[in-house]
Short mmCIF file of C-alpha atoms and ligand atoms in Angstrom, two decimals:
data_model
loop_
_atom_site.label_atom_id
_atom_site.label_comp_id
_atom_site.label_asym_id
_atom_site.label_seq_id
_atom_site.Cartn_x
_atom_site.Cartn_y
_atom_site.Cartn_z
CA MET A 9 7.92 77.77 -36.47
CA ASN A 10 6.08 74.43 -36.75
CA LEU A 11 3.49 74.92 -39.47
CA THR A 12 2.08 71.40 -39.34
CA GLY A 13 1.79 70.84 -35.55
CA GLY A 14 1.92 72.70 -32.25
CA ILE A 15 -0.95 74.52 -30.52
CA ALA A 16 -2.80 75.32 -33.71
CA TRP A 17 -2.90 71.59 -34.60
CA HIS A 18 -4.04 70.55 -31.12
CA TRP A 19 -6.81 73.11 -31.12
CA LEU A 20 -8.08 72.25 -34.55
CA ALA A 21 -7.84 68.42 -33.84
CA TRP A 22 -9.70 68.79 -30.58
CA ARG A 23 -12.44 70.88 -32.11
CA SER A 24 -12.72 68.66 -35.18
CA GLU A 25 -12.73 65.27 -33.41
CA ALA A 26 -16.31 64.48 -34.36
CA ARG A 27 -15.87 65.63 -38.00
CA TRP A 28 -12.67 63.63 -38.33
CA ALA A 29 -14.01 60.58 -36.56
CA PRO A 30 -15.10 58.60 -39.68
CA THR A 31 -11.55 58.90 -41.02
CA SER A 32 -9.93 57.93 -37.71
CA LEU A 33 -12.25 54.89 -37.62
CA ALA A 34 -11.44 53.92 -41.22
CA LEU A 35 -7.75 54.25 -40.41
CA GLU A 36 -8.16 52.02 -37.32
CA LYS A 37 -9.95 49.43 -39.41
CA TRP A 38 -7.19 49.57 -42.01
CA LEU A 39 -4.40 49.36 -39.37
CA MET A 40 -6.02 46.39 -37.54
CA SER A 41 -6.38 44.44 -40.81
CA HIS A 42 -3.27 45.41 -42.80
CA ALA A 43 -0.72 46.39 -40.25
CA GLN A 44 -0.88 43.66 -37.71
CA VAL A 45 2.48 42.38 -36.73
CA PHE A 46 1.68 39.18 -34.84
CA LYS A 47 0.54 37.15 -37.88
CA PRO A 48 2.46 33.90 -38.46
CA GLY A 49 5.48 34.54 -40.67
CA HIS A 50 5.92 38.16 -39.72
CA VAL A 51 8.13 39.76 -37.09
CA GLN A 52 8.72 37.29 -34.29
CA GLY A 53 8.51 38.02 -30.58
CA GLN A 54 7.21 41.20 -29.10
CA PRO A 55 7.92 44.06 -31.56
CA SER A 56 8.19 47.72 -30.71
CA LEU A 57 7.05 50.70 -32.71
CA LEU A 58 8.68 54.00 -33.65
CA LEU A 59 5.74 56.41 -34.26
CA ILE A 60 6.96 59.48 -36.20
CA GLY A 61 4.87 62.67 -36.26
CA ALA A 62 2.78 61.33 -33.44
CA SER A 63 1.56 64.62 -32.05
CA ALA A 64 -1.06 63.73 -29.45
CA GLY A 65 -2.26 60.85 -31.59
CA TRP A 66 -5.47 62.59 -32.29
CA MET A 67 -6.27 60.25 -35.18
CA MET A 68 -4.25 57.23 -33.91
CA SER A 69 -5.86 54.02 -32.68
CA SER A 70 -5.01 53.00 -29.12
CA GLN A 71 -6.17 49.50 -30.06
CA TRP A 72 -3.60 49.22 -32.82
CA LEU A 73 -0.82 50.51 -30.51
CA GLN A 74 -1.73 47.92 -27.83
CA GLN A 75 -0.28 45.04 -29.94
CA PHE A 76 3.24 46.43 -29.36
CA ALA A 77 5.51 45.69 -26.33
CA ARG A 78 6.86 49.20 -26.57
CA VAL A 79 5.94 52.38 -28.40
CA ASP A 80 8.38 55.23 -28.85
CA THR A 81 6.73 58.52 -30.16
CA TYR A 82 8.63 61.26 -31.91
CA ASP A 83 7.53 64.86 -32.53
CA ILE A 84 9.17 68.15 -32.85
CA ASP A 85 6.35 69.75 -30.94
CA PRO A 86 7.28 70.15 -27.17
CA ILE A 87 3.75 69.61 -25.92
CA ALA A 88 3.00 66.53 -27.93
CA ALA A 89 4.54 64.15 -25.46
CA THR A 90 2.33 65.26 -22.54
CA LEU A 91 -0.81 65.16 -24.68
CA PHE A 92 0.02 61.80 -26.24
CA LYS A 93 0.35 60.29 -22.76
CA TRP A 94 -2.89 61.91 -21.74
CA ARG A 95 -4.70 60.40 -24.78
CA HIS A 96 -3.18 56.93 -25.01
CA GLY A 97 -1.29 56.33 -21.82
CA LYS A 98 -4.07 54.49 -19.93
CA ALA A 99 -4.94 52.19 -22.81
CA LEU A 100 -1.21 51.26 -23.20
CA GLN A 101 -0.80 50.69 -19.44
CA ALA A 102 -3.66 48.24 -19.61
CA THR A 103 -1.80 46.02 -22.07
CA HIS A 104 1.61 46.68 -20.34
CA THR A 105 2.85 48.44 -23.45
CA GLU A 106 5.81 50.63 -22.47
CA LEU A 107 5.41 54.15 -23.75
CA GLN A 108 8.37 56.58 -24.28
CA CYS A 109 7.58 60.02 -25.81
CA HIS A 110 10.44 61.98 -27.35
CA THR A 111 10.54 65.59 -28.40
CA ARG A 112 12.87 65.25 -31.41
CA ASP A 113 13.13 65.59 -35.16
CA ALA A 114 12.99 61.95 -36.25
CA LEU A 115 13.55 62.54 -39.96
CA GLN A 116 16.80 64.49 -39.87
CA ASP A 117 18.80 61.35 -38.85
CA LEU A 118 16.48 58.44 -39.58
CA PRO A 119 19.37 56.07 -40.13
CA GLY A 120 20.68 56.79 -36.66
CA LEU A 121 17.30 56.29 -35.12
CA LEU A 122 16.85 52.96 -36.94
CA SER A 123 20.22 51.73 -35.81
CA ALA A 124 19.35 52.57 -32.20
CA HIS A 125 16.18 50.43 -32.60
CA PRO A 126 17.28 47.63 -34.93
CA LYS A 127 14.10 45.48 -34.55
CA ALA A 128 11.36 48.17 -34.29
CA CYS A 129 8.65 48.77 -36.83
CA VAL A 130 8.13 52.30 -37.99
CA PHE A 131 4.98 54.27 -38.70
CA PHE A 132 4.90 57.78 -40.22
CA ASP A 133 1.73 59.19 -38.85
CA ASN A 134 0.55 61.82 -41.20
CA VAL A 135 3.84 63.60 -41.40
CA LEU A 136 5.40 62.86 -44.86
CA GLY A 137 2.83 64.98 -46.72
CA GLN A 138 3.75 68.01 -44.65
CA LEU A 139 7.42 68.16 -45.60
CA ARG A 140 6.82 70.46 -48.48
CA PHE A 141 5.64 73.14 -45.97
CA GLN A 142 8.65 72.89 -43.74
CA ASN A 143 11.99 74.71 -43.43
CA GLN A 144 11.01 77.15 -46.20
CA ALA A 145 11.07 74.13 -48.57
CA THR A 146 10.63 76.08 -51.78
CA ASP A 147 12.32 73.54 -54.03
CA TRP A 148 9.67 70.88 -54.50
CA GLN A 149 12.08 68.57 -56.37
CA GLN A 150 14.38 68.50 -53.35
CA VAL A 151 11.37 67.62 -51.20
CA GLU A 152 10.47 64.76 -53.53
CA ARG A 153 14.04 63.47 -53.50
CA ARG A 154 14.06 63.60 -49.68
CA ILE A 155 10.75 61.73 -49.49
CA LYS A 156 11.99 59.01 -51.95
CA GLN A 157 15.07 58.50 -49.78
CA PHE A 158 13.13 57.28 -46.78
CA LYS A 159 12.10 53.96 -48.35
CA VAL A 160 15.72 53.27 -49.14
CA GLN A 161 16.75 53.89 -45.56
CA LEU A 162 13.98 51.61 -44.43
CA GLN A 163 14.99 48.64 -46.51
CA GLY A 164 14.61 45.42 -44.50
CA ARG A 165 12.22 46.93 -42.01
CA GLU A 166 8.51 46.46 -41.40
CA TRP A 167 7.08 49.99 -41.76
CA GLY A 168 4.08 51.96 -42.84
CA SER A 169 2.83 55.47 -43.42
CA VAL A 170 -0.39 57.45 -43.71
CA HIS A 171 0.07 60.75 -45.42
CA ASP A 172 -1.64 63.39 -47.54
CA ARG A 173 -1.44 62.61 -51.28
CA MET A 174 -3.53 65.69 -52.32
CA SER A 175 -5.85 68.16 -50.71
CA GLY A 176 -8.17 70.98 -51.77
CA ARG A 177 -11.58 72.48 -51.86
CA THR A 178 -14.72 70.50 -52.62
CA THR A 179 -17.60 71.35 -54.98
CA LEU A 180 -20.08 70.41 -52.17
CA ALA A 181 -20.32 71.25 -48.51
CA LEU A 182 -19.21 68.21 -46.46
CA GLN A 183 -21.78 67.39 -43.83
CA HIS A 184 -20.58 66.86 -40.25
CA ASN A 185 -19.96 63.13 -39.52
CA SER A 186 -20.73 62.17 -43.14
CA ASP A 187 -19.23 59.00 -44.51
CA VAL A 188 -15.77 59.18 -46.07
CA PRO A 189 -15.24 57.80 -49.49
CA VAL A 190 -12.69 54.95 -49.80
CA ARG A 191 -11.12 54.17 -53.13
CA HIS A 192 -11.87 50.93 -55.00
CA VAL A 193 -8.76 49.36 -56.52
CA ASP A 194 -9.89 49.70 -60.11
CA TRP A 195 -10.70 53.41 -59.96
CA HIS A 196 -8.19 55.63 -61.83
CA ASP A 197 -7.12 58.92 -60.26
CA GLN A 198 -9.56 61.15 -62.13
CA HIS A 199 -12.55 59.01 -61.08
CA TRP A 200 -11.32 58.97 -57.50
CA LEU A 201 -10.97 62.84 -57.50
CA THR A 202 -14.55 63.02 -58.81
CA GLN A 203 -15.67 60.73 -55.89
CA LEU A 204 -13.96 63.19 -53.58
CA ASN A 205 -15.93 66.14 -55.09
CA ALA A 206 -12.55 67.81 -55.78
CA GLN A 207 -12.77 71.32 -57.15
CA SER A 208 -9.69 71.96 -59.25
CA PRO A 209 -6.83 72.75 -58.55
CA TRP A 210 -5.84 70.40 -55.73
CA LEU A 211 -2.53 70.71 -53.87
CA ASP A 212 -0.05 67.91 -54.54
CA HIS A 213 1.76 66.91 -51.32
CA LEU A 214 4.62 65.19 -53.27
CA THR A 215 4.12 61.82 -51.68
CA GLN A 216 3.51 59.77 -54.76
CA ASP A 217 6.73 57.80 -54.26
CA VAL A 218 6.72 57.17 -50.48
CA PHE A 219 6.27 53.34 -50.87
CA PRO A 220 8.28 50.81 -52.87
CA ALA A 221 6.72 49.99 -56.22
CA GLY A 222 4.04 47.30 -55.88
CA THR A 223 3.04 48.18 -52.26
CA SER A 224 -0.65 47.77 -51.78
CA VAL A 225 -2.18 51.02 -50.59
CA GLN A 226 -5.54 52.26 -49.30
CA ASP A 227 -6.73 55.64 -50.49
CA LEU A 228 -9.39 57.36 -48.34
CA ALA A 229 -10.86 60.78 -47.66
CA TRP A 230 -10.42 63.03 -44.72
CA ASN A 231 -13.06 65.72 -44.36
CA PHE A 232 -10.86 68.36 -43.00
CA SER A 233 -13.45 71.10 -42.85
CA SER A 234 -16.81 71.87 -44.43
CA HIS A 235 -15.35 72.64 -47.84
CA TYR A 236 -11.79 71.17 -47.64
CA ARG A 237 -10.91 67.58 -48.13
CA HIS A 238 -7.65 65.55 -48.06
CA TRP A 239 -6.82 62.43 -50.03
CA LEU A 240 -4.98 60.23 -47.57
CA GLN A 241 -2.96 57.24 -48.55
CA ALA A 242 -2.06 54.43 -46.20
CA GLY A 243 0.33 51.58 -46.83
CA TRP A 244 2.26 48.98 -44.86
CA VAL A 245 5.55 47.42 -46.10
CA ARG A 246 6.79 44.01 -45.10
CA PRO A 247 10.45 43.20 -45.71
C1 LIG B 305 -0.55 66.65 -39.24
S1 LIG B 305 0.29 66.45 -37.73
C2 LIG B 305 0.02 64.76 -37.41
C3 LIG B 305 -0.67 64.52 -36.13
C4 LIG B 305 -0.79 63.14 -35.51
N1 LIG B 305 -0.30 62.02 -36.28
C5 LIG B 305 -2.09 62.97 -34.98
O1 LIG B 305 -2.86 62.00 -35.25
O2 LIG B 305 -2.54 63.84 -34.17
C6 LIG B 305 2.01 66.32 -38.19
C7 LIG B 305 2.89 66.17 -36.99
O3 LIG B 305 4.28 65.90 -37.43
C8 LIG B 305 5.18 66.57 -36.63
N2 LIG B 305 6.48 66.66 -37.27
C9 LIG B 305 6.81 67.39 -38.38
N3 LIG B 305 8.06 67.16 -38.72
C10 LIG B 305 8.50 66.27 -37.89
C11 LIG B 305 9.88 65.64 -37.73
N4 LIG B 305 10.84 65.90 -38.60
N5 LIG B 305 10.04 64.81 -36.77
C12 LIG B 305 8.99 64.47 -35.89
N6 LIG B 305 7.74 65.02 -35.97
C13 LIG B 305 7.58 65.87 -36.92
C14 LIG B 305 4.50 67.96 -36.41
O4 LIG B 305 5.01 68.65 -35.24
C15 LIG B 305 3.11 67.50 -36.19
O5 LIG B 305 2.73 67.29 -34.85
#
């Protein structure tokens, strides 16, 4: 059973599009300014992208995807491919970006996938924070070790991720379409959690070591429902 995707995810994402729009927009802004691959000195030529945990790309920016010559999406959910094409296909056609959607576990054999696409950038699209809920993952230390391993496998690549850092109930009701807090660099965790109106305890998604030390990250809120918020963390790593 897919606890983090599938029909339940599509239904929720479709119904929550307006509520989640401020976060999707903030992510688009961040991707466009921090994860552009055509800047001088970065990957040369026309790079391609492996988008892992793509689902239908409910919160993904077509505009950011349009910079790539080719996008390969991966999701274990069998209906994700059709829905992704429906949501992003037209925009990608407009920029002649080739789109290939795969129904496949992209994390099981990440090294194999990377060697099949030696020059591609990689983006984990809100998937790494869900690993603790998969495959009856009861041993959280094992999940942490698995998550730490990805950055080792990705050495020498241009890659990024957005994932849940923590999530939980809020002390206040979150208004529909309300602004989402974005963390200032000098805020310590406790102050940030206060800005998020976090009502203790919050769930740790075990993603504190996704990125190599020193990677600059953006923390932002995702108003998941009227009383439940996620702390998302986004980062982009250049080799
Ligand atoms: C929270 S959803 C993310 C949705 C997506 N990024 C979006 O904007 O709609 C997590 C997705 O990751 C997928 N997923 C989970 N494990 C995966 C794996 N090992 N390989 C590929 N996809 C996976 C799930 O099926 C689910 O669609």
